[in-house]
mmCIF file of C-alpha atoms in Angstrom:
data_model
loop_
_atom_site.group_PDB
_atom_site.id
_atom_site.type_symbol
_atom_site.label_atom_id
_atom_site.label_comp_id
_atom_site.label_asym_id
_atom_site.label_seq_id
_atom_site.Cartn_x
_atom_site.Cartn_y
_atom_site.Cartn_z
ATOM 1 C CA MET A 1 -161.829 -37.641 -133.480
ATOM 2 C CA LEU A 2 -163.031 -38.068 -129.917
ATOM 3 C CA VAL A 3 -161.756 -35.588 -127.335
ATOM 4 C CA ALA A 4 -161.118 -36.922 -123.842
ATOM 5 C CA ILE A 5 -163.372 -35.286 -121.268
ATOM 6 C CA THR A 6 -162.284 -34.976 -117.652
ATOM 7 C CA TYR A 7 -164.138 -34.308 -114.408
ATOM 8 C CA VAL A 8 -162.664 -30.785 -114.463
ATOM 9 C CA ASP A 9 -164.216 -30.268 -117.909
ATOM 10 C CA ALA A 10 -167.553 -31.189 -116.337
ATOM 11 C CA GLY A 11 -167.076 -28.489 -113.702
ATOM 12 C CA VAL A 12 -165.745 -30.508 -110.755
ATOM 13 C CA ASP A 13 -162.209 -29.794 -109.536
ATOM 14 C CA GLN A 14 -161.379 -32.358 -106.858
ATOM 15 C CA HIS A 15 -157.887 -30.879 -106.452
ATOM 16 C CA LYS A 16 -159.259 -27.538 -105.231
ATOM 17 C CA LYS A 17 -161.362 -29.299 -102.616
ATOM 18 C CA ASP A 18 -158.453 -31.474 -101.528
ATOM 19 C CA GLN A 19 -156.315 -28.358 -101.014
ATOM 20 C CA ALA A 20 -158.670 -27.252 -98.231
ATOM 21 C CA ILE A 21 -159.003 -30.622 -96.491
ATOM 22 C CA ASP A 22 -155.886 -30.462 -94.286
ATOM 23 C CA THR A 23 -156.833 -27.010 -93.028
ATOM 24 C CA ILE A 24 -160.403 -28.138 -92.375
ATOM 25 C CA LEU A 25 -159.229 -31.197 -90.432
ATOM 26 C CA ASP A 26 -157.041 -28.999 -88.228
ATOM 27 C CA MET A 27 -159.993 -26.674 -87.600
ATOM 28 C CA MET A 28 -162.247 -29.589 -86.687
ATOM 29 C CA LYS A 29 -159.771 -30.886 -84.105
ATOM 30 C CA ARG A 30 -160.192 -27.667 -82.121
ATOM 31 C CA THR A 31 -163.712 -28.831 -81.260
ATOM 32 C CA HIS A 32 -162.855 -32.424 -80.358
ATOM 33 C CA ASP A 33 -163.340 -33.791 -76.856
ATOM 34 C CA LYS A 34 -162.498 -37.126 -75.233
ATOM 35 C CA GLY A 35 -165.491 -38.761 -76.889
ATOM 36 C CA VAL A 36 -164.054 -38.425 -80.399
ATOM 37 C CA ILE A 37 -162.224 -41.502 -81.686
ATOM 38 C CA ASP A 38 -159.633 -40.617 -84.306
ATOM 39 C CA LEU A 39 -160.109 -42.511 -87.560
ATOM 40 C CA PRO A 40 -157.397 -41.369 -90.003
ATOM 41 C CA TRP A 41 -159.015 -42.667 -93.210
ATOM 42 C CA GLY A 42 -162.285 -40.968 -92.343
ATOM 43 C CA PHE A 43 -165.150 -42.764 -94.089
ATOM 44 C CA ALA A 44 -167.181 -42.118 -90.943
ATOM 45 C CA GLY A 45 -166.909 -40.332 -87.609
ATOM 46 C CA LEU A 46 -166.703 -42.297 -84.366
ATOM 47 C CA TYR A 47 -167.826 -41.061 -80.953
ATOM 48 C CA SER A 48 -167.602 -42.910 -77.633
ATOM 49 C CA LEU A 49 -170.367 -42.497 -75.074
ATOM 50 C CA VAL A 50 -168.081 -44.061 -72.476
ATOM 51 C CA THR A 51 -165.438 -41.322 -72.603
ATOM 52 C CA SER A 52 -167.691 -38.374 -73.560
ATOM 53 C CA PRO A 53 -167.503 -35.406 -71.137
ATOM 54 C CA ALA A 54 -171.294 -35.115 -71.436
ATOM 55 C CA LEU A 55 -171.643 -38.365 -69.498
ATOM 56 C CA LYS A 56 -169.488 -37.410 -66.520
ATOM 57 C CA LYS A 57 -172.646 -37.817 -64.453
ATOM 58 C CA LYS A 58 -173.914 -41.346 -64.929
ATOM 59 C CA MET A 59 -177.297 -41.640 -66.647
ATOM 60 C CA LYS A 60 -179.743 -44.385 -65.725
ATOM 61 C CA HIS A 61 -181.307 -44.492 -69.185
ATOM 62 C CA PRO A 62 -179.324 -42.512 -71.798
ATOM 63 C CA VAL A 63 -181.407 -41.389 -74.783
ATOM 64 C CA LEU A 64 -179.872 -40.061 -78.007
ATOM 65 C CA VAL A 65 -181.501 -36.978 -79.517
ATOM 66 C CA ALA A 66 -181.013 -35.993 -83.179
ATOM 67 C CA CYS A 67 -181.760 -32.798 -85.112
ATOM 68 C CA THR A 68 -181.160 -31.544 -88.629
ATOM 69 C CA ASP A 69 -181.677 -28.129 -90.206
ATOM 70 C CA GLY A 70 -180.280 -25.566 -92.614
ATOM 71 C CA VAL A 71 -179.850 -21.807 -92.819
ATOM 72 C CA GLY A 72 -182.303 -21.008 -95.609
ATOM 73 C CA THR A 73 -182.184 -17.899 -97.760
ATOM 74 C CA LYS A 74 -180.002 -16.026 -95.275
ATOM 75 C CA LEU A 75 -177.245 -17.580 -97.398
ATOM 76 C CA LYS A 76 -178.220 -15.308 -100.285
ATOM 77 C CA LEU A 77 -177.615 -12.294 -98.068
ATOM 78 C CA ALA A 78 -174.217 -13.687 -97.049
ATOM 79 C CA ARG A 79 -173.255 -14.040 -100.696
ATOM 80 C CA MET A 80 -174.479 -10.528 -101.523
ATOM 81 C CA LEU A 81 -172.335 -9.079 -98.722
ATOM 82 C CA GLY A 82 -169.372 -11.378 -99.333
ATOM 83 C CA ILE A 83 -169.388 -12.399 -95.659
ATOM 84 C CA HIS A 84 -169.281 -16.163 -95.230
ATOM 85 C CA ASP A 85 -167.770 -16.780 -91.780
ATOM 86 C CA THR A 86 -170.948 -16.299 -89.724
ATOM 87 C CA VAL A 87 -173.550 -18.466 -91.465
ATOM 88 C CA GLY A 88 -171.725 -21.547 -90.189
ATOM 89 C CA ILE A 89 -172.622 -20.382 -86.680
ATOM 90 C CA ASP A 90 -176.234 -20.168 -87.843
ATOM 91 C CA LEU A 91 -176.035 -23.716 -89.154
ATOM 92 C CA VAL A 92 -174.945 -25.117 -85.798
ATOM 93 C CA ALA A 93 -177.391 -22.937 -83.872
ATOM 94 C CA MET A 94 -180.428 -24.125 -85.818
ATOM 95 C CA SER A 95 -179.915 -27.748 -84.796
ATOM 96 C CA VAL A 96 -178.370 -27.243 -81.359
ATOM 97 C CA ASN A 97 -181.083 -24.866 -80.125
ATOM 98 C CA ASP A 98 -183.752 -27.334 -81.273
ATOM 99 C CA LEU A 99 -181.963 -30.130 -79.443
ATOM 100 C CA LEU A 100 -181.664 -28.140 -76.203
ATOM 101 C CA VAL A 101 -185.405 -27.831 -75.668
ATOM 102 C CA THR A 102 -185.641 -31.576 -74.987
ATOM 103 C CA GLY A 103 -183.188 -31.195 -72.112
ATOM 104 C CA ALA A 104 -180.376 -32.813 -74.092
ATOM 105 C CA ALA A 105 -176.702 -31.870 -74.196
ATOM 106 C CA PRO A 106 -175.083 -31.723 -77.666
ATOM 107 C CA LEU A 107 -172.470 -34.394 -78.385
ATOM 108 C CA PHE A 108 -171.391 -34.017 -82.000
ATOM 109 C CA PHE A 109 -172.228 -32.234 -85.236
ATOM 110 C CA LEU A 110 -171.941 -33.066 -88.948
ATOM 111 C CA ASP A 111 -172.154 -30.615 -91.827
ATOM 112 C CA TYR A 112 -172.978 -30.827 -95.526
ATOM 113 C CA VAL A 113 -171.798 -28.060 -97.856
ATOM 114 C CA ALA A 114 -173.038 -28.009 -101.461
ATOM 115 C CA MET A 115 -171.397 -25.549 -103.863
ATOM 116 C CA GLY A 116 -171.777 -24.750 -107.532
ATOM 117 C CA LYS A 117 -168.009 -24.349 -107.738
ATOM 118 C CA VAL A 118 -165.585 -24.899 -104.875
ATOM 119 C CA ASP A 119 -164.001 -21.655 -103.725
ATOM 120 C CA LYS A 120 -161.343 -22.526 -101.151
ATOM 121 C CA ALA A 121 -161.550 -19.192 -99.316
ATOM 122 C CA VAL A 122 -165.344 -19.324 -99.063
ATOM 123 C CA LEU A 123 -165.288 -22.971 -97.984
ATOM 124 C CA LEU A 124 -162.771 -22.266 -95.216
ATOM 125 C CA ASP A 125 -164.841 -19.299 -94.020
ATOM 126 C CA LEU A 126 -167.937 -21.503 -93.862
ATOM 127 C CA VAL A 127 -166.111 -24.156 -91.842
ATOM 128 C CA LYS A 128 -164.633 -21.459 -89.589
ATOM 129 C CA GLY A 129 -168.178 -20.446 -88.653
ATOM 130 C CA ILE A 130 -169.232 -24.048 -88.081
ATOM 131 C CA VAL A 131 -166.235 -24.579 -85.793
ATOM 132 C CA ASP A 132 -167.107 -21.392 -83.898
ATOM 133 C CA GLY A 133 -170.697 -22.607 -83.467
ATOM 134 C CA CYS A 134 -169.534 -25.989 -82.211
ATOM 135 C CA LYS A 135 -167.233 -24.337 -79.673
ATOM 136 C CA GLN A 136 -170.114 -22.193 -78.437
ATOM 137 C CA SER A 137 -172.163 -25.383 -78.070
ATOM 138 C CA ASP A 138 -169.515 -27.586 -76.404
ATOM 139 C CA CYS A 139 -170.085 -29.891 -79.356
ATOM 140 C CA ALA A 140 -167.541 -31.841 -81.429
ATOM 141 C CA LEU A 141 -167.456 -31.307 -85.192
ATOM 142 C CA LEU A 142 -167.173 -34.977 -86.077
ATOM 143 C CA GLY A 143 -167.226 -34.832 -89.859
ATOM 144 C CA GLY A 144 -168.716 -33.327 -92.967
ATOM 145 C CA GLU A 145 -169.121 -33.461 -96.721
ATOM 146 C CA THR A 146 -168.391 -30.888 -99.408
ATOM 147 C CA ALA A 147 -170.188 -31.489 -102.696
ATOM 148 C CA GLU A 148 -169.299 -29.572 -105.860
ATOM 149 C CA MET A 149 -172.454 -29.586 -107.990
ATOM 150 C CA PRO A 150 -172.181 -27.578 -111.230
ATOM 151 C CA GLY A 151 -175.505 -27.346 -112.992
ATOM 152 C CA MET A 152 -177.360 -27.773 -109.709
ATOM 153 C CA TYR A 153 -176.070 -24.495 -108.242
ATOM 154 C CA ASP A 154 -174.735 -21.389 -109.982
ATOM 155 C CA GLY A 155 -170.988 -20.827 -109.656
ATOM 156 C CA GLY A 156 -170.934 -18.837 -106.408
ATOM 157 C CA ASP A 157 -174.050 -20.312 -104.838
ATOM 158 C CA TYR A 158 -173.904 -22.729 -101.936
ATOM 159 C CA ASP A 159 -176.231 -24.427 -99.483
ATOM 160 C CA LEU A 160 -175.670 -25.758 -95.983
ATOM 161 C CA ALA A 161 -177.229 -28.544 -93.941
ATOM 162 C CA GLY A 162 -176.317 -29.610 -90.436
ATOM 163 C CA PHE A 163 -176.960 -32.623 -88.243
ATOM 164 C CA CYS A 164 -176.561 -32.735 -84.465
ATOM 165 C CA VAL A 165 -176.744 -35.606 -81.980
ATOM 166 C CA GLY A 166 -177.104 -35.087 -78.244
ATOM 167 C CA ILE A 167 -177.956 -37.088 -75.154
ATOM 168 C CA VAL A 168 -180.351 -36.864 -72.210
ATOM 169 C CA ASP A 169 -181.315 -39.127 -69.333
ATOM 170 C CA LYS A 170 -184.832 -40.409 -70.072
ATOM 171 C CA ALA A 171 -186.114 -39.262 -66.676
ATOM 172 C CA LYS A 172 -184.966 -35.717 -67.472
ATOM 173 C CA ILE A 173 -186.529 -35.336 -70.916
ATOM 174 C CA ILE A 174 -188.452 -32.057 -71.067
ATOM 175 C CA ASP A 175 -191.730 -32.773 -72.851
ATOM 176 C CA GLY A 176 -194.052 -29.996 -71.648
ATOM 177 C CA LYS A 177 -196.537 -32.375 -70.035
ATOM 178 C CA ALA A 178 -196.199 -30.676 -66.632
ATOM 179 C CA VAL A 179 -197.111 -27.219 -67.964
ATOM 180 C CA LYS A 180 -200.295 -25.811 -66.422
ATOM 181 C CA PRO A 181 -202.206 -22.515 -66.213
ATOM 182 C CA GLY A 182 -200.390 -20.021 -64.015
ATOM 183 C CA ASP A 183 -196.894 -20.980 -65.147
ATOM 184 C CA ASP A 184 -194.552 -18.203 -66.239
ATOM 185 C CA VAL A 185 -193.117 -17.754 -69.727
ATOM 186 C CA ILE A 186 -189.552 -16.431 -69.731
ATOM 187 C CA ALA A 187 -188.044 -14.999 -72.920
ATOM 188 C CA LEU A 188 -184.357 -15.107 -73.821
ATOM 189 C CA ALA A 189 -183.340 -12.304 -76.153
ATOM 190 C CA SER A 190 -182.389 -13.105 -79.727
ATOM 191 C CA SER A 191 -179.433 -11.570 -81.551
ATOM 192 C CA GLY A 192 -181.679 -10.417 -84.388
ATOM 193 C CA LEU A 193 -183.548 -12.345 -87.083
ATOM 194 C CA HIS A 194 -181.539 -15.505 -86.343
ATOM 195 C CA SER A 195 -182.106 -17.707 -89.425
ATOM 196 C CA ASN A 196 -185.785 -17.283 -90.236
ATOM 197 C CA GLY A 197 -187.900 -14.850 -92.219
ATOM 198 C CA TYR A 198 -185.205 -13.938 -94.721
ATOM 199 C CA SER A 199 -187.343 -14.364 -97.812
ATOM 200 C CA LEU A 200 -189.624 -11.621 -96.466
ATOM 201 C CA ALA A 201 -186.741 -9.535 -95.116
ATOM 202 C CA ARG A 202 -184.874 -9.625 -98.442
ATOM 203 C CA LYS A 203 -188.049 -8.640 -100.270
ATOM 204 C CA ILE A 204 -188.509 -5.671 -97.933
ATOM 205 C CA VAL A 205 -184.931 -4.375 -98.287
ATOM 206 C CA GLU A 206 -184.751 -5.027 -102.036
ATOM 207 C CA GLY A 207 -183.145 -1.958 -103.599
ATOM 208 C CA GLN A 208 -181.959 -0.617 -100.235
ATOM 209 C CA ASP A 209 -178.299 0.196 -99.571
ATOM 210 C CA LEU A 210 -177.100 -2.674 -97.365
ATOM 211 C CA ALA A 211 -173.943 -0.690 -96.579
ATOM 212 C CA ALA A 212 -176.000 2.144 -95.091
ATOM 213 C CA PRO A 213 -175.372 2.815 -91.376
ATOM 214 C CA PHE A 214 -177.785 1.105 -89.011
ATOM 215 C CA GLY A 215 -177.185 1.643 -85.309
ATOM 216 C CA THR A 216 -173.534 0.842 -84.628
ATOM 217 C CA SER A 217 -173.246 -1.308 -87.762
ATOM 218 C CA THR A 218 -174.725 -1.406 -91.262
ATOM 219 C CA LEU A 219 -178.104 -2.616 -92.441
ATOM 220 C CA GLY A 220 -176.556 -5.638 -94.156
ATOM 221 C CA LYS A 221 -174.425 -6.720 -91.207
ATOM 222 C CA THR A 222 -177.334 -6.233 -88.807
ATOM 223 C CA LEU A 223 -179.455 -8.549 -90.933
ATOM 224 C CA LEU A 224 -176.590 -11.057 -91.095
ATOM 225 C CA ALA A 225 -175.963 -11.168 -87.312
ATOM 226 C CA PRO A 226 -175.445 -14.843 -86.375
ATOM 227 C CA THR A 227 -178.055 -16.809 -84.469
ATOM 228 C CA ARG A 228 -177.496 -16.850 -80.719
ATOM 229 C CA ILE A 229 -176.606 -20.277 -79.346
ATOM 230 C CA TYR A 230 -178.084 -20.965 -75.904
ATOM 231 C CA ALA A 231 -176.310 -24.252 -75.140
ATOM 232 C CA LYS A 232 -174.056 -23.235 -72.256
ATOM 233 C CA THR A 233 -176.745 -21.073 -70.656
ATOM 234 C CA ILE A 234 -179.470 -23.711 -70.818
ATOM 235 C CA ARG A 235 -177.142 -26.367 -69.411
ATOM 236 C CA LYS A 236 -176.499 -24.121 -66.388
ATOM 237 C CA VAL A 237 -180.228 -23.625 -65.887
ATOM 238 C CA LEU A 238 -181.016 -27.337 -66.126
ATOM 239 C CA GLU A 239 -178.251 -28.212 -63.663
ATOM 240 C CA LYS A 240 -179.873 -25.988 -61.025
ATOM 241 C CA HIS A 241 -183.591 -25.656 -61.696
ATOM 242 C CA PRO A 242 -186.621 -27.683 -62.823
ATOM 243 C CA VAL A 243 -187.959 -26.453 -66.161
ATOM 244 C CA LYS A 244 -191.367 -27.456 -67.524
ATOM 245 C CA ALA A 245 -190.953 -26.638 -71.214
ATOM 246 C CA MET A 246 -188.762 -24.781 -73.684
ATOM 247 C CA ALA A 247 -189.317 -23.638 -77.254
ATOM 248 C CA ASN A 248 -186.788 -22.539 -79.851
ATOM 249 C CA ILE A 249 -188.352 -19.544 -81.597
ATOM 250 C CA THR A 250 -187.653 -20.167 -85.275
ATOM 251 C CA GLY A 251 -189.882 -20.000 -88.368
ATOM 252 C CA GLY A 252 -193.402 -19.120 -87.273
ATOM 253 C CA GLY A 253 -192.226 -17.016 -84.350
ATOM 254 C CA MET A 254 -193.698 -17.329 -80.872
ATOM 255 C CA VAL A 255 -197.158 -17.773 -82.350
ATOM 256 C CA GLU A 256 -196.358 -21.140 -83.944
ATOM 257 C CA ASN A 257 -193.497 -22.489 -81.839
ATOM 258 C CA ILE A 258 -194.753 -22.130 -78.264
ATOM 259 C CA PRO A 259 -197.915 -24.223 -78.938
ATOM 260 C CA ARG A 260 -195.656 -27.161 -79.864
ATOM 261 C CA VAL A 261 -194.569 -27.559 -76.227
ATOM 262 C CA ILE A 262 -197.734 -26.903 -74.202
ATOM 263 C CA PRO A 263 -200.363 -29.555 -73.421
ATOM 264 C CA LYS A 264 -204.045 -29.620 -74.344
ATOM 265 C CA GLY A 265 -206.201 -27.288 -72.317
ATOM 266 C CA CYS A 266 -203.505 -24.623 -72.166
ATOM 267 C CA ALA A 267 -202.812 -21.431 -74.079
ATOM 268 C CA VAL A 268 -200.298 -18.629 -73.644
ATOM 269 C CA GLU A 269 -200.684 -14.883 -73.290
ATOM 270 C CA ILE A 270 -197.638 -12.792 -74.184
ATOM 271 C CA ARG A 271 -197.579 -9.094 -73.284
ATOM 272 C CA GLU A 272 -195.856 -6.610 -75.559
ATOM 273 C CA GLY A 273 -193.559 -4.222 -73.736
ATOM 274 C CA THR A 274 -192.142 -6.907 -71.440
ATOM 275 C CA TRP A 275 -189.053 -7.393 -73.626
ATOM 276 C CA ASP A 276 -187.015 -5.193 -75.939
ATOM 277 C CA VAL A 277 -187.774 -5.544 -79.641
ATOM 278 C CA PRO A 278 -184.533 -4.875 -81.587
ATOM 279 C CA PRO A 279 -184.698 -1.866 -83.952
ATOM 280 C CA ILE A 280 -184.241 -4.057 -87.042
ATOM 281 C CA PHE A 281 -187.757 -5.461 -86.625
ATOM 282 C CA THR A 282 -189.304 -1.992 -86.313
ATOM 283 C CA HIS A 283 -187.333 -0.926 -89.385
ATOM 284 C CA LEU A 284 -188.544 -3.891 -91.453
ATOM 285 C CA ARG A 285 -192.142 -3.407 -90.346
ATOM 286 C CA LYS A 286 -192.171 0.270 -91.334
ATOM 287 C CA LEU A 287 -190.201 -0.166 -94.552
ATOM 288 C CA GLY A 288 -192.420 -2.995 -95.780
ATOM 289 C CA ASP A 289 -195.668 -1.802 -94.206
ATOM 290 C CA VAL A 290 -195.939 -5.307 -92.734
ATOM 291 C CA PRO A 291 -199.030 -5.982 -90.570
ATOM 292 C CA ARG A 292 -198.338 -6.569 -86.869
ATOM 293 C CA GLU A 293 -199.787 -10.092 -87.023
ATOM 294 C CA GLU A 294 -197.557 -10.987 -89.970
ATOM 295 C CA MET A 295 -194.465 -9.775 -88.123
ATOM 296 C CA TYR A 296 -195.232 -12.138 -85.242
ATOM 297 C CA ARG A 297 -195.990 -15.025 -87.614
ATOM 298 C CA VAL A 298 -192.714 -14.684 -89.502
ATOM 299 C CA PHE A 299 -190.077 -13.242 -87.164
ATOM 300 C CA ASN A 300 -188.894 -13.977 -83.624
ATOM 301 C CA MET A 301 -189.365 -10.266 -82.756
ATOM 302 C CA GLY A 302 -186.402 -10.307 -80.403
ATOM 303 C CA VAL A 303 -187.182 -13.550 -78.574
ATOM 304 C CA GLY A 304 -184.839 -16.431 -79.429
ATOM 305 C CA MET A 305 -186.029 -18.991 -76.909
ATOM 306 C CA VAL A 306 -188.699 -19.298 -74.219
ATOM 307 C CA VAL A 307 -188.565 -21.221 -70.968
ATOM 308 C CA VAL A 308 -191.715 -22.179 -69.042
ATOM 309 C CA THR A 309 -191.365 -22.421 -65.273
ATOM 310 C CA ALA A 310 -193.497 -22.761 -62.161
ATOM 311 C CA PRO A 311 -193.864 -19.284 -60.561
ATOM 312 C CA ARG A 312 -191.894 -20.345 -57.474
ATOM 313 C CA GLN A 313 -188.883 -21.127 -59.705
ATOM 314 C CA THR A 314 -189.041 -18.064 -61.934
ATOM 315 C CA GLU A 315 -186.823 -15.627 -60.032
ATOM 316 C CA ALA A 316 -184.108 -18.228 -59.494
ATOM 317 C CA VAL A 317 -184.140 -19.161 -63.193
ATOM 318 C CA LEU A 318 -183.942 -15.494 -64.178
ATOM 319 C CA ARG A 319 -180.941 -14.972 -61.899
ATOM 320 C CA THR A 320 -179.125 -17.928 -63.449
ATOM 321 C CA LEU A 321 -179.909 -16.754 -66.980
ATOM 322 C CA ARG A 322 -178.743 -13.210 -66.319
ATOM 323 C CA LYS A 323 -175.617 -14.352 -64.515
ATOM 324 C CA ALA A 324 -174.803 -16.433 -67.608
ATOM 325 C CA GLY A 325 -175.040 -13.315 -69.774
ATOM 326 C CA GLU A 326 -178.546 -13.659 -71.180
ATOM 327 C CA THR A 327 -181.062 -10.842 -71.414
ATOM 328 C CA ALA A 328 -184.163 -12.492 -69.972
ATOM 329 C CA SER A 329 -187.560 -11.411 -68.668
ATOM 330 C CA VAL A 330 -191.004 -12.789 -67.886
ATOM 331 C CA VAL A 331 -193.101 -12.004 -70.957
ATOM 332 C CA GLY A 332 -196.276 -13.962 -70.351
ATOM 333 C CA LYS A 333 -198.369 -16.575 -68.617
ATOM 334 C CA VAL A 334 -199.843 -19.953 -69.372
ATOM 335 C CA VAL A 335 -203.644 -19.734 -69.232
ATOM 336 C CA ARG A 336 -206.560 -22.036 -69.933
ATOM 337 C CA GLY A 337 -207.282 -22.371 -73.630
ATOM 338 C CA SER A 338 -206.956 -24.374 -76.812
ATOM 339 C CA GLY A 339 -203.245 -24.019 -77.576
ATOM 340 C CA ALA A 340 -203.144 -20.537 -79.079
ATOM 341 C CA VAL A 341 -200.562 -17.866 -78.338
ATOM 342 C CA ASN A 342 -202.131 -14.440 -77.963
ATOM 343 C CA ILE A 343 -199.807 -11.438 -78.231
ATOM 344 C CA LEU A 344 -201.443 -8.703 -76.146
ATOM 345 C CA GLU A 345 -200.776 -5.130 -77.263
ATOM 346 C CA GLU A 346 -199.418 -2.580 -74.814
#
């Protein structure tokens, strides 16, 4: 006799997901601006460029800018600690900070959550973080997808992907072409590891007590600190000052990310001691006996973003950054060279 098999028998419980939808929709609305067009049946998200607050100042040639990214193995740490309401901030930050370096303002964000088994509490915590990140970015959470995928992910495992769209006037795109030897490199402090280098970090702390005190927190929570979002700060800078280039310091650190935004014939010299390296990096280096060069290739080392300016603009840019709450300092110079970033020891 055949036994009827249901979707629940296969590991997918649509009812559990549906139970969270109303709450998620209410959370999303907290991020909405005048550009969002309400579409009750929700097969897609609609956004009007005519009514968007980002276009209060008329653009001669509006250009859309798109980014996508994830959070990586930092999610494993979140699951280990049972803290799920901060990695959503990371998800937004990874795309928004990439988008900012072009000179664009974020418009809207979409998320994709894949879970082995839908846990309503975990799902709502994840969305809470995404909403928080969107608020920090002045960005509307326009929509998302939650996929329950038994067999693809273990029961409590999940993965995140995010997609952000922004806008910039073509004449104001920051492409790095104006960078030249003599320009200053300004560093904006990171909040910690951000969302890169976690495979190495987890390997280093394997077997360590993540609940052990570390500074004013614990080792685990210090490692899980959410990525800093620079959207509001960078918008203030761009409204007041010309900027030649910016780089989001993600995987590959300063060594691999700064060369992406400087032209041929240029290189960069960064001087150690010109910014504060958070204790977590020193701890990881000592605990894992990690070579100095490897630390700079993998981690941001306390620098979340760099801004390249003409020397005559540097002090004014620093004042704006600091007034906006950023810890910022000149950490290096653009020099003649073949694109390399050289980290000079103290």
